mmCIF file of C-alpha atoms in Angstrom:
data_model
loop_
_atom_site.group_PDB
_atom_site.id
_atom_site.type_symbol
_atom_site.label_atom_id
_atom_site.label_comp_id
_atom_site.label_asym_id
_atom_site.label_seq_id
_atom_site.Cartn_x
_atom_site.Cartn_y
_atom_site.Cartn_z
ATOM 1 C CA GLN A 1 12.345 8.734 7.868
ATOM 2 C CA LYS A 2 10.385 10.469 5.119
ATOM 3 C CA GLU A 3 7.752 12.752 6.577
ATOM 4 C CA VAL A 4 5.247 15.123 5.040
ATOM 5 C CA GLU A 5 3.379 17.331 7.472
ATOM 6 C CA GLN A 6 0.133 19.183 6.948
ATOM 7 C CA ASN A 7 -2.284 20.901 9.272
ATOM 8 C CA SER A 8 -5.344 18.651 9.238
ATOM 9 C CA GLY A 9 -7.790 21.555 9.682
ATOM 10 C CA PRO A 10 -10.572 22.042 9.047
ATOM 11 C CA LEU A 11 -9.663 25.284 7.324
ATOM 12 C CA SER A 12 -12.751 27.395 6.771
ATOM 13 C CA VAL A 13 -12.636 30.108 4.087
ATOM 14 C CA PRO A 14 -15.454 32.341 2.800
ATOM 15 C CA GLU A 15 -16.488 31.948 -0.816
ATOM 16 C CA GLY A 16 -14.476 34.211 -3.098
ATOM 17 C CA ALA A 17 -11.518 34.493 -0.712
ATOM 18 C CA ILE A 18 -8.028 33.000 -1.054
ATOM 19 C CA ALA A 19 -7.430 29.635 0.597
ATOM 20 C CA SER A 20 -3.848 28.972 1.666
ATOM 21 C CA LEU A 21 -2.700 25.408 2.321
ATOM 22 C CA ASN A 22 0.722 24.550 3.662
ATOM 23 C CA CYS A 23 3.010 21.540 3.771
ATOM 24 C CA THR A 24 6.486 20.811 5.115
ATOM 25 C CA TYR A 25 8.696 17.855 4.317
ATOM 26 C CA SER A 26 11.634 16.202 5.987
ATOM 27 C CA ASP A 27 14.191 15.510 3.271
ATOM 28 C CA ARG A 28 16.115 18.478 1.907
ATOM 29 C CA GLY A 29 17.071 16.464 -1.175
ATOM 30 C CA SER A 30 13.470 15.953 -2.288
ATOM 31 C CA GLN A 31 12.888 16.410 -6.000
ATOM 32 C CA SER A 32 9.235 16.869 -6.835
ATOM 33 C CA PHE A 33 6.115 18.008 -5.071
ATOM 34 C CA PHE A 34 2.470 17.476 -5.853
ATOM 35 C CA TRP A 35 -0.898 18.707 -4.692
ATOM 36 C CA TYR A 36 -3.883 16.396 -4.915
ATOM 37 C CA ARG A 37 -7.521 17.047 -4.119
ATOM 38 C CA GLN A 38 -9.579 14.262 -2.563
ATOM 39 C CA TYR A 39 -13.326 14.418 -2.140
ATOM 40 C CA SER A 40 -14.799 12.198 0.546
ATOM 41 C CA GLY A 41 -14.864 8.575 -0.593
ATOM 42 C CA LYS A 42 -13.055 9.362 -3.845
ATOM 43 C CA SER A 43 -9.529 8.966 -5.156
ATOM 44 C CA PRO A 44 -6.795 11.630 -5.157
ATOM 45 C CA GLU A 45 -7.017 13.943 -8.150
ATOM 46 C CA LEU A 46 -3.827 15.673 -9.283
ATOM 47 C CA ILE A 47 -4.029 19.462 -9.184
ATOM 48 C CA MET A 48 -0.449 20.563 -9.723
ATOM 49 C CA SER A 49 3.167 19.519 -9.637
ATOM 50 C CA ILE A 50 6.131 21.777 -8.832
ATOM 51 C CA TYR A 51 9.836 21.079 -8.815
ATOM 52 C CA SER A 52 11.589 24.468 -8.899
ATOM 53 C CA ASN A 53 11.740 27.133 -6.238
ATOM 54 C CA GLY A 54 9.187 29.878 -6.709
ATOM 55 C CA ASP A 55 5.614 30.024 -7.896
ATOM 56 C CA LYS A 56 3.721 28.016 -10.481
ATOM 57 C CA GLU A 57 0.267 29.140 -11.538
ATOM 58 C CA ASP A 58 -2.517 27.152 -13.174
ATOM 59 C CA GLY A 59 -5.867 28.896 -13.366
ATOM 60 C CA ARG A 60 -7.069 29.671 -9.849
ATOM 61 C CA PHE A 61 -4.304 27.569 -8.294
ATOM 62 C CA THR A 62 -0.779 28.673 -7.420
ATOM 63 C CA ALA A 63 1.812 26.322 -5.979
ATOM 64 C CA GLN A 64 4.778 27.778 -4.146
ATOM 65 C CA LEU A 65 7.998 25.957 -3.333
ATOM 66 C CA ASN A 66 10.821 26.956 -1.004
ATOM 67 C CA LYS A 67 13.371 24.155 -0.873
ATOM 68 C CA ALA A 68 15.611 25.966 1.624
ATOM 69 C CA SER A 69 12.733 26.045 4.109
ATOM 70 C CA GLN A 70 11.436 22.624 2.983
ATOM 71 C CA TYR A 71 8.051 24.184 2.486
ATOM 72 C CA VAL A 72 5.432 23.947 -0.237
ATOM 73 C CA SER A 73 2.075 25.679 -0.358
ATOM 74 C CA LEU A 74 -1.052 25.866 -2.481
ATOM 75 C CA LEU A 75 -3.121 28.998 -2.938
ATOM 76 C CA ILE A 76 -6.651 28.800 -4.282
ATOM 77 C CA ARG A 77 -7.994 32.128 -5.507
ATOM 78 C CA ASP A 78 -11.692 32.979 -5.755
ATOM 79 C CA SER A 79 -12.588 29.931 -3.656
ATOM 80 C CA GLN A 80 -15.788 28.143 -4.640
ATOM 81 C CA PRO A 81 -17.961 25.774 -2.583
ATOM 82 C CA SER A 82 -16.906 23.013 -5.006
ATOM 83 C CA ASP A 83 -13.329 23.484 -3.754
ATOM 84 C CA SER A 84 -14.408 22.028 -0.403
ATOM 85 C CA ALA A 85 -12.329 18.852 -0.122
ATOM 86 C CA THR A 86 -9.228 17.414 1.497
ATOM 87 C CA TYR A 87 -6.000 18.636 -0.090
ATOM 88 C CA LEU A 88 -3.100 16.222 -0.032
ATOM 89 C CA CYS A 89 0.526 17.244 -0.297
ATOM 90 C CA ALA A 90 2.736 14.524 -1.786
ATOM 91 C CA VAL A 91 6.502 14.418 -2.135
ATOM 92 C CA LEU A 92 8.761 12.359 -4.344
ATOM 93 C CA PHE A 93 11.794 12.017 -2.138
ATOM 94 C CA SER A 94 14.113 10.781 -4.867
ATOM 95 C CA GLY A 95 14.338 11.366 -8.560
ATOM 96 C CA GLY A 96 13.105 8.136 -10.033
ATOM 97 C CA GLY A 97 9.884 7.503 -11.881
ATOM 98 C CA ALA A 98 9.507 4.228 -10.084
ATOM 99 C CA ASP A 99 9.458 5.781 -6.647
ATOM 100 C CA GLY A 100 6.332 6.034 -4.606
ATOM 101 C CA LEU A 101 4.897 9.266 -3.338
ATOM 102 C CA THR A 102 4.879 10.056 0.361
ATOM 103 C CA PHE A 103 1.637 11.767 1.305
ATOM 104 C CA GLY A 104 0.708 14.048 4.144
ATOM 105 C CA LYS A 105 -2.485 13.433 6.073
ATOM 106 C CA GLY A 106 -4.207 16.224 4.168
ATOM 107 C CA THR A 107 -5.906 19.493 5.056
ATOM 108 C CA HIS A 108 -9.695 19.534 5.102
ATOM 109 C CA LEU A 109 -10.851 22.741 3.393
ATOM 110 C CA ILE A 110 -14.366 24.102 3.794
ATOM 111 C CA ILE A 111 -15.544 26.956 1.575
ATOM 112 C CA GLN A 112 -18.421 28.763 3.218
ATOM 113 C CA PRO A 113 -21.059 30.129 0.771
ATOM 114 C CA GLU B 1 -9.362 12.165 -21.454
ATOM 115 C CA PRO B 2 -7.517 8.920 -20.652
ATOM 116 C CA GLU B 3 -7.971 7.631 -17.134
ATOM 117 C CA VAL B 4 -6.972 4.775 -14.885
ATOM 118 C CA THR B 5 -9.761 2.278 -14.297
ATOM 119 C CA GLN B 6 -10.121 -0.239 -11.473
ATOM 120 C CA THR B 7 -12.339 -3.226 -10.817
ATOM 121 C CA PRO B 8 -14.208 -4.117 -8.742
ATOM 122 C CA SER B 9 -15.290 -0.902 -7.052
ATOM 123 C CA HIS B 10 -16.095 -2.819 -3.864
ATOM 124 C CA GLN B 11 -14.894 -6.249 -2.775
ATOM 125 C CA VAL B 12 -16.052 -8.046 0.351
ATOM 126 C CA THR B 13 -14.090 -11.108 1.407
ATOM 127 C CA GLN B 14 -13.636 -13.313 4.412
ATOM 128 C CA MET B 15 -10.455 -13.363 6.426
ATOM 129 C CA GLY B 16 -7.935 -15.799 4.994
ATOM 130 C CA GLN B 17 -9.300 -15.635 1.457
ATOM 131 C CA GLU B 18 -7.324 -14.484 -1.567
ATOM 132 C CA VAL B 19 -8.376 -11.397 -3.503
ATOM 133 C CA ILE B 20 -7.218 -9.941 -6.792
ATOM 134 C CA LEU B 21 -7.682 -6.270 -7.480
ATOM 135 C CA ARG B 22 -7.495 -5.182 -11.089
ATOM 136 C CA CYS B 23 -6.362 -1.989 -12.756
ATOM 137 C CA VAL B 24 -6.023 -0.750 -16.308
ATOM 138 C CA PRO B 25 -3.408 2.037 -16.352
ATOM 139 C CA ILE B 26 -3.406 4.875 -18.863
ATOM 140 C CA SER B 27 -2.284 3.337 -22.131
ATOM 141 C CA ASN B 28 1.003 5.122 -22.802
ATOM 142 C CA HIS B 29 2.164 5.150 -19.191
ATOM 143 C CA LEU B 30 5.177 3.085 -18.210
ATOM 144 C CA TYR B 31 5.162 3.161 -14.407
ATOM 145 C CA PHE B 32 2.434 1.599 -12.304
ATOM 146 C CA TYR B 33 1.760 1.830 -8.610
ATOM 147 C CA TRP B 34 -0.481 0.535 -5.858
ATOM 148 C CA TYR B 35 -1.400 2.613 -2.831
ATOM 149 C CA ARG B 36 -3.800 2.005 0.002
ATOM 150 C CA GLN B 37 -5.750 4.276 2.313
ATOM 151 C CA ILE B 38 -7.198 2.936 5.516
ATOM 152 C CA LEU B 39 -10.342 4.829 6.507
ATOM 153 C CA GLY B 40 -9.433 8.180 8.059
ATOM 154 C CA GLN B 41 -5.717 7.746 7.439
ATOM 155 C CA LYS B 42 -3.255 8.951 4.852
ATOM 156 C CA VAL B 43 -2.551 7.440 1.463
ATOM 157 C CA GLU B 44 0.309 4.944 1.731
ATOM 158 C CA PHE B 45 2.573 3.666 -1.024
ATOM 159 C CA LEU B 46 2.694 -0.112 -1.482
ATOM 160 C CA VAL B 47 4.637 -0.918 -4.637
ATOM 161 C CA SER B 48 5.790 0.378 -7.990
ATOM 162 C CA PHE B 49 6.233 -1.621 -11.179
ATOM 163 C CA TYR B 50 8.224 -0.884 -14.295
ATOM 164 C CA ASN B 51 9.349 -2.980 -17.236
ATOM 165 C CA ASN B 52 7.546 -6.044 -15.896
ATOM 166 C CA GLU B 53 9.170 -6.080 -12.503
ATOM 167 C CA ILE B 54 8.829 -4.508 -9.088
ATOM 168 C CA SER B 55 10.893 -1.334 -8.820
ATOM 169 C CA GLU B 56 10.265 -0.325 -5.237
ATOM 170 C CA LYS B 57 8.133 -1.603 -2.394
ATOM 171 C CA SER B 58 7.285 -0.326 1.043
ATOM 172 C CA GLU B 59 7.400 -2.163 4.357
ATOM 173 C CA ILE B 60 3.664 -2.764 4.031
ATOM 174 C CA PHE B 61 4.178 -4.841 0.891
ATOM 175 C CA ASP B 62 5.103 -8.123 2.554
ATOM 176 C CA ASP B 63 4.942 -11.704 1.296
ATOM 177 C CA GLN B 64 1.137 -11.776 1.271
ATOM 178 C CA PHE B 65 1.111 -9.236 -1.546
ATOM 179 C CA SER B 66 2.091 -9.718 -5.167
ATOM 180 C CA VAL B 67 1.668 -7.742 -8.363
ATOM 181 C CA GLU B 68 1.487 -8.821 -11.949
ATOM 182 C CA ARG B 69 0.969 -7.438 -15.411
ATOM 183 C CA PRO B 70 -0.648 -10.480 -17.024
ATOM 184 C CA ASP B 71 -1.155 -8.836 -20.392
ATOM 185 C CA GLY B 72 -0.555 -5.536 -22.170
ATOM 186 C CA SER B 73 -3.254 -3.642 -20.376
ATOM 187 C CA ASN B 74 -4.036 -5.042 -16.915
ATOM 188 C CA PHE B 75 -2.085 -4.586 -13.700
ATOM 189 C CA THR B 76 -3.154 -6.627 -10.698
ATOM 190 C CA LEU B 77 -2.601 -6.686 -6.950
ATOM 191 C CA LYS B 78 -3.074 -10.026 -5.231
ATOM 192 C CA ILE B 79 -3.491 -10.391 -1.499
ATOM 193 C CA ARG B 80 -2.962 -14.049 -0.662
ATOM 194 C CA SER B 81 -4.503 -14.471 2.756
ATOM 195 C CA THR B 82 -6.472 -11.420 3.759
ATOM 196 C CA LYS B 83 -6.515 -10.083 7.293
ATOM 197 C CA LEU B 84 -8.970 -7.747 8.954
ATOM 198 C CA GLU B 85 -6.382 -4.973 8.844
ATOM 199 C CA ASP B 86 -6.213 -5.206 5.055
ATOM 200 C CA SER B 87 -9.588 -3.473 4.897
ATOM 201 C CA ALA B 88 -8.905 -0.235 3.034
ATOM 202 C CA MET B 89 -9.277 1.622 -0.247
ATOM 203 C CA TYR B 90 -6.724 0.397 -2.741
ATOM 204 C CA PHE B 91 -5.711 2.829 -5.449
ATOM 205 C CA CYS B 92 -3.858 2.053 -8.632
ATOM 206 C CA ALA B 93 -1.874 4.848 -10.266
ATOM 207 C CA SER B 94 0.218 5.256 -13.366
ATOM 208 C CA SER B 95 2.664 7.866 -14.531
ATOM 209 C CA GLU B 96 3.723 9.115 -17.883
ATOM 210 C CA PRO B 97 7.165 9.131 -19.410
ATOM 211 C CA ASN B 98 9.373 12.128 -18.868
ATOM 212 C CA ARG B 99 7.852 14.549 -21.401
ATOM 213 C CA GLY B 100 9.851 17.693 -21.189
ATOM 214 C CA TYR B 101 9.927 17.705 -17.410
ATOM 215 C CA PRO B 102 13.215 17.701 -15.580
ATOM 216 C CA LEU B 103 14.339 14.255 -14.587
ATOM 217 C CA GLY B 104 12.448 13.084 -11.560
ATOM 218 C CA VAL B 105 9.085 14.703 -12.160
ATOM 219 C CA TYR B 106 6.571 11.953 -12.754
ATOM 220 C CA GLU B 107 2.955 12.936 -12.344
ATOM 221 C CA GLN B 108 0.970 10.015 -10.992
ATOM 222 C CA TYR B 109 -2.696 9.678 -11.934
ATOM 223 C CA PHE B 110 -4.940 7.671 -9.680
ATOM 224 C CA GLY B 111 -7.810 5.344 -10.468
ATOM 225 C CA PRO B 112 -11.141 5.478 -8.614
ATOM 226 C CA GLY B 113 -10.089 2.788 -6.151
ATOM 227 C CA THR B 114 -11.361 -0.540 -4.887
ATOM 228 C CA ARG B 115 -12.865 -0.606 -1.438
ATOM 229 C CA LEU B 116 -11.773 -3.886 0.169
ATOM 230 C CA THR B 117 -13.718 -5.054 3.196
ATOM 231 C CA VAL B 118 -12.385 -8.090 5.060
ATOM 232 C CA THR B 119 -14.842 -9.698 7.460
#
């Protein structure tokens, strides 16, 4: 059974601080990992993908992957009120382009001005 | 910037009726997907489509569902006899060819969704 687990929150972070979002997954053989942002009533918007152990940075966002621990995280630096959204962790459990993503339930992030 | 488009944005139908949801994937993408999200729940994979045929489908994608690429740009999801529990947001997504990424990394880009309400 493919499972992606996230703390649903809400996670409340003051403006300007670092928001840390976490995700665990069930299949050790998983290939690729994605973070999406979803505003209420909107579609998932891709933030980052990561496939190798370690960190990957893109602007204010850093994704971290630890395959041994089956753990992936997203750090948001200098959090802004516009970052308030639900963050979805998604995993591609196999290596094919035709495979569907398995999503977690998402973590609701609130940035307090 | 290229984006996935979907029509209609909102569809209301009566139970038992057929609906067709339409999507135009990003033009150079080769893989197409349908997902759904019931209100308050997680995004769930329905089906993927490549080279004019279904590549993978989930348990949700039963005989009432079908997909088609009727021409070079559109990708459709048909629900033959809608049920109340089909009420959800339906998202189309597409992914690009493997451009320098290691095999297996396919970034999927989502359309704005169609909200389907079955009454």
